[in-house]
Amino acid sequence: MLNYIKAELYRNFNRLYYWSFVIIISGLGLSLNILMKATSVNANMDLSELMYMGIQSINLPLFLVLMMIDIVTSEENKNLTLKNAVSFGIPRNRIVLSKIIATVVLSTIAAFIILTVFLGSGAMLFGLGRDFSIDIVKDFSLRLLVALPLWIGGISVGTFLGIIFKNNTMSSFVYFGVFSMTGNIISLLSLIVSPKLMNINKFLITTNLSNIKADTVASNTLGFAALVGIGFTVVFTILGMLYFNKKEIK
């Protein structure tokens, strides 16, 4: 499996699409800092404030990973090149698991570069701030660490959809709909059918990412969020394997 993961990483690391995505998103973060500095929109801006902004945008990576899912899984499914790996005798379960791991690795590297540019440029332009402390860094890091299983859960859902749909536009559309509308649909159904349906909301990835953004977060909230992410990852990895094993590859 390691060789297949290495092949996936090599294939995508050498693609202009991947690096264009990283450069554009990093450039947007840098431009935002320059714009805020030039317009003095917030006189109290410093690294602590930028970290707070980063936590408040913690749902955003759930949608940004869609680009990685597209280049690793959806595009290959659309172009019918997955049959090459199958014809070489690579077990199908191994293919699904490798694609999820490769997407996680590519997304993590991209996130590290983007965050470094955003926070690094912010520190240089605005300074650390008078209230900056190691506790703020620990809190920021802990929230990102808890969000990681939730983002990986999203990648598992997206990879499953990327295997099901040959059309990557349709796959992306369904993914976006699942993570942007499910909470609203459940809220509506709870009003029409039964208030008990609202209990489903607490098991959603988006709900748990939103919980992490609160000013004060209890340790059991963080633990539950991590468990939800692990649960989504396990369930949708297994579903992806089951579907891909039964799928006819032409």
CSV table of C-alpha atoms in Angstrom, one decimal:
chain,number,residue,atom,x,y,z
A,1,MET,CA,0.0,0.0,0.0
A,2,LEU,CA,2.9,2.3,0.8
A,3,ASN,CA,4.1,2.2,-2.9
A,4,TYR,CA,0.6,3.1,-4.1
A,5,ILE,CA,0.4,6.0,-1.7
A,6,LYS,CA,3.8,7.2,-2.9
A,7,ALA,CA,2.7,7.0,-6.5
A,8,GLU,CA,-0.5,9.0,-5.7
A,9,LEU,CA,1.6,11.7,-3.9
A,10,TYR,CA,4.2,11.8,-6.7
A,11,ARG,CA,1.4,12.1,-9.4
A,12,ASN,CA,-0.3,15.0,-7.6
A,13,PHE,CA,2.8,16.8,-6.3
A,14,ASN,CA,3.9,17.2,-9.8
A,15,ARG,CA,0.6,18.7,-11.0
A,16,LEU,CA,0.3,22.4,-11.7
A,17,TYR,CA,-3.3,22.2,-10.4
A,18,TYR,CA,-2.3,21.3,-6.9
A,19,TRP,CA,0.4,24.0,-6.6
A,20,SER,CA,-1.9,26.6,-8.2
A,21,PHE,CA,-4.5,25.9,-5.5
A,22,VAL,CA,-1.9,26.3,-2.7
A,23,ILE,CA,-0.5,29.5,-4.2
A,24,ILE,CA,-3.9,31.1,-4.8
A,25,ILE,CA,-5.2,30.4,-1.3
A,26,SER,CA,-2.0,31.4,0.3
A,27,GLY,CA,-2.0,34.6,-1.8
A,28,LEU,CA,-5.6,35.4,-0.7
A,29,GLY,CA,-4.5,35.1,3.0
A,30,LEU,CA,-1.5,37.3,2.3
A,31,SER,CA,-3.6,39.9,0.4
A,32,LEU,CA,-6.1,40.0,3.3
A,33,ASN,CA,-3.4,40.9,5.7
A,34,ILE,CA,-1.9,43.5,3.4
A,35,LEU,CA,-5.4,45.0,2.9
A,36,MET,CA,-6.2,45.2,6.6
A,37,LYS,CA,-2.8,46.8,7.2
A,38,ALA,CA,-3.2,49.3,4.4
A,39,THR,CA,-6.7,50.3,5.4
A,40,SER,CA,-6.2,50.1,9.2
A,41,VAL,CA,-9.6,48.4,9.3
A,42,ASN,CA,-8.8,47.1,12.8
A,43,ALA,CA,-6.3,49.0,14.9
A,44,ASN,CA,-6.1,46.2,17.4
A,45,MET,CA,-5.2,43.5,14.8
A,46,ASP,CA,-2.3,41.3,15.9
A,47,LEU,CA,-1.3,37.6,15.7
A,48,SER,CA,-3.8,36.6,18.5
A,49,GLU,CA,-6.6,38.2,16.5
A,50,LEU,CA,-5.5,36.4,13.4
A,51,MET,CA,-5.6,33.1,15.2
A,52,TYR,CA,-9.1,33.9,16.5
A,53,MET,CA,-10.1,34.6,12.8
A,54,GLY,CA,-8.6,31.3,11.8
A,55,ILE,CA,-10.7,29.4,14.4
A,56,GLN,CA,-13.8,31.2,13.3
A,57,SER,CA,-13.1,30.0,9.8
A,58,ILE,CA,-12.7,26.4,10.9
A,59,ASN,CA,-15.5,25.1,8.7
A,60,LEU,CA,-13.8,26.5,5.6
A,61,PRO,CA,-11.2,23.6,5.1
A,62,LEU,CA,-14.2,21.2,5.0
A,63,PHE,CA,-15.0,22.7,1.6
A,64,LEU,CA,-11.4,23.4,0.5
A,65,VAL,CA,-10.5,19.7,0.7
A,66,LEU,CA,-13.0,19.2,-2.1
A,67,MET,CA,-10.2,20.3,-4.5
A,68,MET,CA,-7.9,17.5,-3.2
A,69,ILE,CA,-10.6,14.9,-3.4
A,70,ASP,CA,-11.2,15.9,-7.0
A,71,ILE,CA,-7.6,15.5,-8.1
A,72,VAL,CA,-7.0,12.3,-6.2
A,73,THR,CA,-10.2,10.3,-6.7
A,74,SER,CA,-13.0,12.1,-8.7
A,75,GLU,CA,-10.9,12.9,-11.7
A,76,GLU,CA,-9.5,9.4,-12.0
A,77,ASN,CA,-13.0,8.0,-11.7
A,78,LYS,CA,-14.2,10.3,-14.4
A,79,ASN,CA,-11.3,9.6,-16.8
A,80,LEU,CA,-11.7,5.8,-16.2
A,81,THR,CA,-8.0,5.5,-15.2
A,82,LEU,CA,-8.8,3.6,-12.0
A,83,LYS,CA,-8.9,0.5,-14.1
A,84,ASN,CA,-5.1,0.7,-14.4
A,85,ALA,CA,-4.6,0.2,-10.7
A,86,VAL,CA,-7.2,-2.6,-10.6
A,87,SER,CA,-5.7,-4.4,-13.7
A,88,PHE,CA,-2.3,-4.4,-11.9
A,89,GLY,CA,-3.8,-6.5,-9.2
A,90,ILE,CA,-3.8,-4.0,-6.4
A,91,PRO,CA,-6.6,-5.0,-4.0
A,92,ARG,CA,-9.6,-2.6,-4.2
A,93,ASN,CA,-9.7,-2.0,-0.5
A,94,ARG,CA,-6.1,-0.9,-0.6
A,95,ILE,CA,-6.9,1.5,-3.4
A,96,VAL,CA,-9.7,3.2,-1.5
A,97,LEU,CA,-7.7,3.5,1.7
A,98,SER,CA,-4.6,4.8,-0.2
A,99,LYS,CA,-6.7,7.5,-1.9
A,100,ILE,CA,-8.0,8.7,1.5
A,101,ILE,CA,-4.6,8.7,3.0
A,102,ALA,CA,-3.0,10.5,0.0
A,103,THR,CA,-5.8,13.1,0.1
A,104,VAL,CA,-5.2,13.7,3.9
A,105,VAL,CA,-1.4,14.1,3.3
A,106,LEU,CA,-1.9,16.5,0.3
A,107,SER,CA,-4.5,18.5,2.3
A,108,THR,CA,-2.2,18.7,5.4
A,109,ILE,CA,0.8,20.0,3.5
A,110,ALA,CA,-1.4,22.5,1.7
A,111,ALA,CA,-2.9,23.6,5.0
A,112,PHE,CA,0.5,24.0,6.6
A,113,ILE,CA,1.8,26.2,3.8
A,114,ILE,CA,-1.4,28.3,3.8
A,115,LEU,CA,-1.4,28.8,7.6
A,116,THR,CA,2.3,29.6,7.6
A,117,VAL,CA,1.9,32.3,5.0
A,118,PHE,CA,-1.3,33.7,6.7
A,119,LEU,CA,0.0,33.8,10.3
A,120,GLY,CA,3.6,34.5,9.3
A,121,SER,CA,2.8,37.5,7.2
A,122,GLY,CA,0.3,38.7,9.9
A,123,ALA,CA,3.0,38.5,12.6
A,124,MET,CA,5.3,40.5,10.5
A,125,LEU,CA,2.7,43.2,9.6
A,126,PHE,CA,0.9,43.5,12.9
A,127,GLY,CA,3.2,42.0,15.5
A,128,LEU,CA,2.4,39.4,18.2
A,129,GLY,CA,0.3,41.7,20.3
A,130,ARG,CA,0.5,42.7,24.0
A,131,ASP,CA,-1.7,39.8,25.2
A,132,PHE,CA,0.1,37.1,23.1
A,133,SER,CA,1.1,34.1,25.1
A,134,ILE,CA,2.0,30.4,24.7
A,135,ASP,CA,-1.5,29.6,26.1
A,136,ILE,CA,-3.1,31.2,23.0
A,137,VAL,CA,-0.9,29.0,20.8
A,138,LYS,CA,-1.8,25.9,22.8
A,139,ASP,CA,-5.5,26.7,22.5
A,140,PHE,CA,-5.2,27.4,18.8
A,141,SER,CA,-3.3,24.2,18.2
A,142,LEU,CA,-5.7,22.0,20.3
A,143,ARG,CA,-8.7,23.3,18.3
A,144,LEU,CA,-7.0,22.5,15.0
A,145,LEU,CA,-6.0,19.1,16.3
A,146,VAL,CA,-9.6,18.3,17.3
A,147,ALA,CA,-10.9,19.6,13.9
A,148,LEU,CA,-8.4,17.3,12.1
A,149,PRO,CA,-10.5,14.1,12.5
A,150,LEU,CA,-13.6,16.0,11.4
A,151,TRP,CA,-11.9,17.2,8.2
A,152,ILE,CA,-10.6,13.7,7.6
A,153,GLY,CA,-14.2,12.5,8.1
A,154,GLY,CA,-15.2,15.0,5.3
A,155,ILE,CA,-12.5,13.6,3.1
A,156,SER,CA,-13.8,10.1,3.6
A,157,VAL,CA,-17.3,11.2,2.7
A,158,GLY,CA,-16.0,13.0,-0.4
A,159,THR,CA,-13.9,10.0,-1.5
A,160,PHE,CA,-17.0,7.8,-1.2
A,161,LEU,CA,-19.0,10.2,-3.4
A,162,GLY,CA,-16.0,10.5,-5.8
A,163,ILE,CA,-16.1,6.7,-6.3
A,164,ILE,CA,-19.9,6.6,-6.7
A,165,PHE,CA,-20.3,9.5,-9.3
A,166,LYS,CA,-18.4,9.4,-12.6
A,167,ASN,CA,-19.2,13.1,-13.1
A,168,ASN,CA,-16.9,15.0,-10.7
A,169,THR,CA,-19.1,18.1,-11.0
A,170,MET,CA,-22.0,16.1,-9.7
A,171,SER,CA,-19.8,14.6,-6.9
A,172,SER,CA,-18.7,18.1,-5.8
A,173,PHE,CA,-22.2,19.4,-6.0
A,174,VAL,CA,-23.6,16.6,-3.7
A,175,TYR,CA,-20.6,17.0,-1.3
A,176,PHE,CA,-21.3,20.7,-1.0
A,177,GLY,CA,-25.0,20.1,-0.5
A,178,VAL,CA,-24.4,17.5,2.2
A,179,PHE,CA,-22.2,19.8,4.3
A,180,SER,CA,-24.0,23.1,3.7
A,181,MET,CA,-27.7,22.0,3.8
A,182,THR,CA,-28.1,18.9,6.0
A,183,GLY,CA,-28.3,20.9,9.3
A,184,ASN,CA,-31.0,23.2,7.8
A,185,ILE,CA,-33.0,20.2,6.5
A,186,ILE,CA,-32.9,18.5,9.9
A,187,SER,CA,-34.0,21.8,11.6
A,188,LEU,CA,-36.9,22.1,9.2
A,189,LEU,CA,-37.9,18.4,9.6
A,190,SER,CA,-37.8,18.8,13.4
A,191,LEU,CA,-40.4,21.6,13.1
A,192,ILE,CA,-42.6,19.6,10.7
A,193,VAL,CA,-42.2,16.0,12.0
A,194,SER,CA,-40.7,15.9,15.5
A,195,PRO,CA,-38.4,18.0,17.7
A,196,LYS,CA,-36.5,14.8,18.6
A,197,LEU,CA,-35.0,14.9,15.1
A,198,MET,CA,-32.8,17.8,16.3
A,199,ASN,CA,-30.8,15.2,18.2
A,200,ILE,CA,-29.3,14.2,14.9
A,201,ASN,CA,-27.7,17.6,14.5
A,202,LYS,CA,-25.2,16.9,17.3
A,203,PHE,CA,-23.7,14.0,15.2
A,204,LEU,CA,-23.0,16.2,12.2
A,205,ILE,CA,-19.5,17.2,11.2
A,206,THR,CA,-20.5,20.8,10.6
A,207,THR,CA,-22.2,21.1,14.0
A,208,ASN,CA,-19.1,19.8,15.8
A,209,LEU,CA,-16.8,22.1,13.9
A,210,SER,CA,-19.1,25.0,14.9
A,211,ASN,CA,-18.9,23.9,18.6
A,212,ILE,CA,-15.1,24.1,18.4
A,213,LYS,CA,-15.4,27.8,17.5
A,214,ALA,CA,-17.0,28.8,20.9
A,215,ASP,CA,-15.0,31.2,23.1
A,216,THR,CA,-14.9,28.5,25.9
A,217,VAL,CA,-15.0,24.9,24.9
A,218,ALA,CA,-15.3,22.1,27.5
A,219,SER,CA,-13.0,19.1,27.1
A,220,ASN,CA,-15.9,16.7,26.7
A,221,THR,CA,-17.1,18.8,23.7
A,222,LEU,CA,-13.6,18.5,22.1
A,223,GLY,CA,-13.6,14.7,22.8
A,224,PHE,CA,-17.0,14.2,21.3
A,225,ALA,CA,-16.1,16.2,18.2
A,226,ALA,CA,-13.0,14.0,17.7
A,227,LEU,CA,-15.1,10.8,18.1
A,228,VAL,CA,-17.6,12.1,15.5
A,229,GLY,CA,-14.8,12.7,13.0
A,230,ILE,CA,-13.4,9.2,13.6
A,231,GLY,CA,-16.8,7.7,13.3
A,232,PHE,CA,-17.5,9.3,9.9
A,233,THR,CA,-14.0,8.3,8.7
A,234,VAL,CA,-14.6,4.6,9.7
A,235,VAL,CA,-18.1,4.4,8.3
A,236,PHE,CA,-17.5,6.1,5.0
A,237,THR,CA,-14.2,4.3,4.4
A,238,ILE,CA,-16.0,1.0,4.8
A,239,LEU,CA,-18.8,2.1,2.6
A,240,GLY,CA,-16.3,3.2,-0.1
A,241,MET,CA,-14.6,-0.2,0.1
A,242,LEU,CA,-17.9,-2.1,-0.1
A,243,TYR,CA,-19.1,-0.1,-3.1
A,244,PHE,CA,-15.8,-0.2,-5.0
A,245,ASN,CA,-15.5,-3.9,-4.5
A,246,LYS,CA,-18.9,-4.4,-6.2
A,247,LYS,CA,-18.3,-1.8,-8.9
A,248,GLU,CA,-17.7,-2.9,-12.4
A,249,ILE,CA,-14.4,-1.3,-13.6
A,250,LYS,CA,-14.3,-0.9,-17.4
